[in-house]
Amino acid sequence: KDVSPNNLKKISFKDRRGTRISANGKEIGEIRNGYNIKTASVVSKSPDLGPWITHALSQELKQRGFNVVNVTSLPPEIPLGINGSIEKCYSKMYFLKAPDCTIQTTISLQESGVTVFTKEYIGQSKVTGGIGAQGYEKAFQAAVKDLLDKAVPDIVKACQ
């Protein structure tokens, strides 16, 4: 296959999670007390997390020399593109314990409208230090890093 990094043009992730809490976002976590009873939901600022993962993946690929354009969806005639879906993005924080986080995605590489590579990836984190908003932010950032550390080498290899 003669596919150089410079030919990669478009990346698009869709948020396939359910659970709408409000018009302002979807539940991405929960806080539990010392009795393991859920006391609060953690809601994302945006109802769609697709652009967040799209941006993170495009930055990683740009650092590796890929020419990347983020889009909301891939056109069928695209010479080379990445489609992804977020199946799960959730974190739990227990009484006085830093949150853990899991992000599950499916990533597909498409060449001229044909899927040439598909794989599911799970990024996980158990961040120490920091409870509250900062703890959640660290947990999600670490889970995205774990996810990309697994996915990017496979994507690069599939493009060769």
PDB file of C-alpha atoms in Angstrom:
ATOM      1  CA  LYS A   1       0.000   0.000   0.000  1.00  0.00           C
ATOM      2  CA  ASP A   2       1.462   3.377  -0.986  1.00  0.00           C
ATOM      3  CA  VAL A   3      -0.037   5.609   1.694  1.00  0.00           C
ATOM      4  CA  SER A   4       2.241   8.281   3.107  1.00  0.00           C
ATOM      5  CA  PRO A   5       1.447  10.242   6.277  1.00  0.00           C
ATOM      6  CA  ASN A   6       0.895  13.392   4.224  1.00  0.00           C
ATOM      7  CA  ASN A   7      -2.102  11.794   2.485  1.00  0.00           C
ATOM      8  CA  LEU A   8      -4.150  11.528   5.702  1.00  0.00           C
ATOM      9  CA  LYS A   9      -6.673  14.316   5.427  1.00  0.00           C
ATOM     10  CA  LYS A  10      -9.613  13.929   7.760  1.00  0.00           C
ATOM     11  CA  ILE A  11     -10.476  12.701  11.259  1.00  0.00           C
ATOM     12  CA  SER A  12     -13.967  12.468  12.738  1.00  0.00           C
ATOM     13  CA  PHE A  13     -15.201  11.008  16.058  1.00  0.00           C
ATOM     14  CA  LYS A  14     -18.843  10.566  17.030  1.00  0.00           C
ATOM     15  CA  ASP A  15     -20.088  10.385  20.587  1.00  0.00           C
ATOM     16  CA  ARG A  16     -22.247   7.238  20.724  1.00  0.00           C
ATOM     17  CA  ARG A  17     -22.852   7.262  24.463  1.00  0.00           C
ATOM     18  CA  GLY A  18     -26.388   7.521  25.789  1.00  0.00           C
ATOM     19  CA  THR A  19     -27.304   8.940  29.200  1.00  0.00           C
ATOM     20  CA  ARG A  20     -28.319  12.550  28.737  1.00  0.00           C
ATOM     21  CA  ILE A  21     -28.531  14.361  32.057  1.00  0.00           C
ATOM     22  CA  SER A  22     -29.363  17.882  30.889  1.00  0.00           C
ATOM     23  CA  ALA A  23     -29.304  20.076  27.813  1.00  0.00           C
ATOM     24  CA  ASN A  24     -25.802  21.129  28.896  1.00  0.00           C
ATOM     25  CA  GLY A  25     -24.116  17.740  28.789  1.00  0.00           C
ATOM     26  CA  LYS A  26     -24.044  14.013  29.412  1.00  0.00           C
ATOM     27  CA  GLU A  27     -23.058  12.169  32.534  1.00  0.00           C
ATOM     28  CA  ILE A  28     -19.356  11.288  32.426  1.00  0.00           C
ATOM     29  CA  GLY A  29     -18.885  10.264  36.028  1.00  0.00           C
ATOM     30  CA  GLU A  30     -20.232   9.911  39.509  1.00  0.00           C
ATOM     31  CA  ILE A  31     -19.265  10.632  43.071  1.00  0.00           C
ATOM     32  CA  ARG A  32     -19.954   8.037  45.759  1.00  0.00           C
ATOM     33  CA  ASN A  33     -19.800   8.453  49.524  1.00  0.00           C
ATOM     34  CA  GLY A  34     -18.200   6.234  52.162  1.00  0.00           C
ATOM     35  CA  TYR A  35     -21.204   3.906  51.990  1.00  0.00           C
ATOM     36  CA  ASN A  36     -20.702   3.493  48.210  1.00  0.00           C
ATOM     37  CA  ILE A  37     -23.958   5.352  47.527  1.00  0.00           C
ATOM     38  CA  LYS A  38     -24.018   7.623  44.487  1.00  0.00           C
ATOM     39  CA  THR A  39     -24.356  11.197  45.717  1.00  0.00           C
ATOM     40  CA  ALA A  40     -23.775  13.219  42.534  1.00  0.00           C
ATOM     41  CA  SER A  41     -23.336  13.006  38.780  1.00  0.00           C
ATOM     42  CA  VAL A  42     -20.434  14.561  36.918  1.00  0.00           C
ATOM     43  CA  VAL A  43     -21.651  16.150  33.690  1.00  0.00           C
ATOM     44  CA  SER A  44     -19.487  17.219  30.752  1.00  0.00           C
ATOM     45  CA  LYS A  45     -19.560  20.848  29.641  1.00  0.00           C
ATOM     46  CA  SER A  46     -20.395  19.694  26.131  1.00  0.00           C
ATOM     47  CA  PRO A  47     -23.037  17.141  25.140  1.00  0.00           C
ATOM     48  CA  ASP A  48     -20.656  15.790  22.438  1.00  0.00           C
ATOM     49  CA  LEU A  49     -17.199  14.506  23.387  1.00  0.00           C
ATOM     50  CA  GLY A  50     -16.328  13.624  19.763  1.00  0.00           C
ATOM     51  CA  PRO A  51     -14.405  16.857  19.076  1.00  0.00           C
ATOM     52  CA  TRP A  52     -12.329  16.334  22.241  1.00  0.00           C
ATOM     53  CA  ILE A  53     -11.014  12.927  21.106  1.00  0.00           C
ATOM     54  CA  THR A  54     -10.722  14.121  17.482  1.00  0.00           C
ATOM     55  CA  HIS A  55      -8.494  17.000  18.603  1.00  0.00           C
ATOM     56  CA  ALA A  56      -6.304  14.812  20.819  1.00  0.00           C
ATOM     57  CA  LEU A  57      -5.770  12.215  18.067  1.00  0.00           C
ATOM     58  CA  SER A  58      -5.073  14.840  15.410  1.00  0.00           C
ATOM     59  CA  GLN A  59      -2.420  16.460  17.621  1.00  0.00           C
ATOM     60  CA  GLU A  60      -0.679  13.108  18.110  1.00  0.00           C
ATOM     61  CA  LEU A  61      -0.717  12.372  14.376  1.00  0.00           C
ATOM     62  CA  LYS A  62       0.520  15.886  13.491  1.00  0.00           C
ATOM     63  CA  GLN A  63       3.499  15.322  15.798  1.00  0.00           C
ATOM     64  CA  ARG A  64       4.291  12.259  13.684  1.00  0.00           C
ATOM     65  CA  GLY A  65       4.196  14.212  10.425  1.00  0.00           C
ATOM     66  CA  PHE A  66       0.629  13.550   9.298  1.00  0.00           C
ATOM     67  CA  ASN A  67      -1.389  16.222   7.520  1.00  0.00           C
ATOM     68  CA  VAL A  68      -4.650  16.226   9.497  1.00  0.00           C
ATOM     69  CA  VAL A  69      -7.932  18.108   9.165  1.00  0.00           C
ATOM     70  CA  ASN A  70     -10.655  17.642  11.772  1.00  0.00           C
ATOM     71  CA  VAL A  71     -14.167  17.274  10.348  1.00  0.00           C
ATOM     72  CA  THR A  72     -17.611  16.469  11.726  1.00  0.00           C
ATOM     73  CA  SER A  73     -18.023  13.498   9.358  1.00  0.00           C
ATOM     74  CA  LEU A  74     -16.006  11.767   6.644  1.00  0.00           C
ATOM     75  CA  PRO A  75     -17.177  12.184   3.064  1.00  0.00           C
ATOM     76  CA  PRO A  76     -17.523   8.807   1.276  1.00  0.00           C
ATOM     77  CA  GLU A  77     -14.962   9.705  -1.425  1.00  0.00           C
ATOM     78  CA  ILE A  78     -12.188  10.564   1.063  1.00  0.00           C
ATOM     79  CA  PRO A  79      -8.812   9.183  -0.114  1.00  0.00           C
ATOM     80  CA  LEU A  80      -7.730   8.468   3.474  1.00  0.00           C
ATOM     81  CA  GLY A  81      -9.478   9.226   6.747  1.00  0.00           C
ATOM     82  CA  ILE A  82     -10.120   8.093  10.285  1.00  0.00           C
ATOM     83  CA  ASN A  83     -13.590   7.492  11.661  1.00  0.00           C
ATOM     84  CA  GLY A  84     -14.081   6.910  15.340  1.00  0.00           C
ATOM     85  CA  SER A  85     -16.826   6.496  17.878  1.00  0.00           C
ATOM     86  CA  ILE A  86     -16.833   6.958  21.613  1.00  0.00           C
ATOM     87  CA  GLU A  87     -18.705   4.053  23.149  1.00  0.00           C
ATOM     88  CA  LYS A  88     -17.928   4.797  26.795  1.00  0.00           C
ATOM     89  CA  CYS A  89     -16.411   7.639  28.766  1.00  0.00           C
ATOM     90  CA  TYR A  90     -16.961   7.332  32.486  1.00  0.00           C
ATOM     91  CA  SER A  91     -15.260   7.991  35.777  1.00  0.00           C
ATOM     92  CA  LYS A  92     -16.014   7.161  39.392  1.00  0.00           C
ATOM     93  CA  MET A  93     -14.768   8.912  42.480  1.00  0.00           C
ATOM     94  CA  TYR A  94     -15.212   7.276  45.857  1.00  0.00           C
ATOM     95  CA  PHE A  95     -15.140   9.013  49.207  1.00  0.00           C
ATOM     96  CA  LEU A  96     -11.781  10.804  49.563  1.00  0.00           C
ATOM     97  CA  LYS A  97     -10.225   8.746  46.747  1.00  0.00           C
ATOM     98  CA  ALA A  98      -9.023  10.146  43.426  1.00  0.00           C
ATOM     99  CA  PRO A  99     -11.190   9.211  40.421  1.00  0.00           C
ATOM    100  CA  ASP A 100     -10.528   6.447  37.931  1.00  0.00           C
ATOM    101  CA  CYS A 101     -11.586   6.740  34.307  1.00  0.00           C
ATOM    102  CA  THR A 102     -12.347   4.513  31.298  1.00  0.00           C
ATOM    103  CA  ILE A 103     -12.709   5.656  27.691  1.00  0.00           C
ATOM    104  CA  GLN A 104     -13.740   3.080  25.081  1.00  0.00           C
ATOM    105  CA  THR A 105     -13.578   3.869  21.365  1.00  0.00           C
ATOM    106  CA  THR A 106     -13.733   2.137  18.012  1.00  0.00           C
ATOM    107  CA  ILE A 107     -11.357   3.517  15.392  1.00  0.00           C
ATOM    108  CA  SER A 108     -11.547   2.798  11.649  1.00  0.00           C
ATOM    109  CA  LEU A 109      -9.183   3.783   8.850  1.00  0.00           C
ATOM    110  CA  GLN A 110     -10.936   4.371   5.537  1.00  0.00           C
ATOM    111  CA  GLU A 111      -9.310   4.493   2.133  1.00  0.00           C
ATOM    112  CA  SER A 112     -11.434   5.686  -0.819  1.00  0.00           C
ATOM    113  CA  GLY A 113     -14.631   4.785   1.031  1.00  0.00           C
ATOM    114  CA  VAL A 114     -13.458   1.287   2.026  1.00  0.00           C
ATOM    115  CA  THR A 115     -12.700   0.387   5.645  1.00  0.00           C
ATOM    116  CA  VAL A 116      -9.180  -1.072   5.713  1.00  0.00           C
ATOM    117  CA  PHE A 117      -8.654  -1.188   9.488  1.00  0.00           C
ATOM    118  CA  THR A 118     -10.976  -1.282  12.535  1.00  0.00           C
ATOM    119  CA  LYS A 119     -10.125  -1.851  16.165  1.00  0.00           C
ATOM    120  CA  GLU A 120     -11.560  -1.133  19.607  1.00  0.00           C
ATOM    121  CA  TYR A 121      -9.362   0.679  22.129  1.00  0.00           C
ATOM    122  CA  ILE A 122      -9.786   1.247  25.847  1.00  0.00           C
ATOM    123  CA  GLY A 123      -7.911   3.946  27.707  1.00  0.00           C
ATOM    124  CA  GLN A 124      -7.869   3.732  31.486  1.00  0.00           C
ATOM    125  CA  SER A 125      -6.441   5.707  34.354  1.00  0.00           C
ATOM    126  CA  LYS A 126      -6.236   5.577  38.086  1.00  0.00           C
ATOM    127  CA  VAL A 127      -4.824   8.967  38.955  1.00  0.00           C
ATOM    128  CA  THR A 128      -3.487   9.640  42.432  1.00  0.00           C
ATOM    129  CA  GLY A 129      -3.804  13.020  44.061  1.00  0.00           C
ATOM    130  CA  GLY A 130      -6.567  15.475  43.527  1.00  0.00           C
ATOM    131  CA  ILE A 131     -10.221  15.026  44.168  1.00  0.00           C
ATOM    132  CA  GLY A 132     -12.947  17.223  42.764  1.00  0.00           C
ATOM    133  CA  ALA A 133     -12.764  18.909  39.360  1.00  0.00           C
ATOM    134  CA  GLN A 134      -8.958  18.761  39.153  1.00  0.00           C
ATOM    135  CA  GLY A 135      -8.973  15.053  39.931  1.00  0.00           C
ATOM    136  CA  TYR A 136     -11.487  14.389  37.177  1.00  0.00           C
ATOM    137  CA  GLU A 137      -9.522  16.479  34.698  1.00  0.00           C
ATOM    138  CA  LYS A 138      -6.323  14.554  35.465  1.00  0.00           C
ATOM    139  CA  ALA A 139      -8.138  11.218  35.247  1.00  0.00           C
ATOM    140  CA  PHE A 140      -9.658  11.984  31.825  1.00  0.00           C
ATOM    141  CA  GLN A 141      -6.373  13.362  30.455  1.00  0.00           C
ATOM    142  CA  ALA A 142      -4.521  10.249  31.603  1.00  0.00           C
ATOM    143  CA  ALA A 143      -7.175   7.947  30.075  1.00  0.00           C
ATOM    144  CA  VAL A 144      -6.944   9.780  26.726  1.00  0.00           C
ATOM    145  CA  LYS A 145      -3.145   9.470  26.821  1.00  0.00           C
ATOM    146  CA  ASP A 146      -3.417   5.744  27.536  1.00  0.00           C
ATOM    147  CA  LEU A 147      -5.924   5.348  24.680  1.00  0.00           C
ATOM    148  CA  LEU A 148      -3.718   7.214  22.192  1.00  0.00           C
ATOM    149  CA  ASP A 149      -0.561   5.383  23.295  1.00  0.00           C
ATOM    150  CA  LYS A 150      -2.329   2.195  22.164  1.00  0.00           C
ATOM    151  CA  ALA A 151      -4.113   3.487  19.045  1.00  0.00           C
ATOM    152  CA  VAL A 152      -1.591   5.774  17.326  1.00  0.00           C
ATOM    153  CA  PRO A 153       1.076   3.113  16.620  1.00  0.00           C
ATOM    154  CA  ASP A 154      -1.615   0.900  15.035  1.00  0.00           C
ATOM    155  CA  ILE A 155      -2.913   3.791  12.924  1.00  0.00           C
ATOM    156  CA  VAL A 156       0.591   4.693  11.755  1.00  0.00           C
ATOM    157  CA  LYS A 157       1.296   1.053  10.874  1.00  0.00           C
ATOM    158  CA  ALA A 158      -2.007   0.742   8.985  1.00  0.00           C
ATOM    159  CA  CYS A 159      -1.045   3.809   6.904  1.00  0.00           C
ATOM    160  CA  GLN A 160       2.227   2.260   5.729  1.00  0.00           C
TER     161      GLN A 160
END
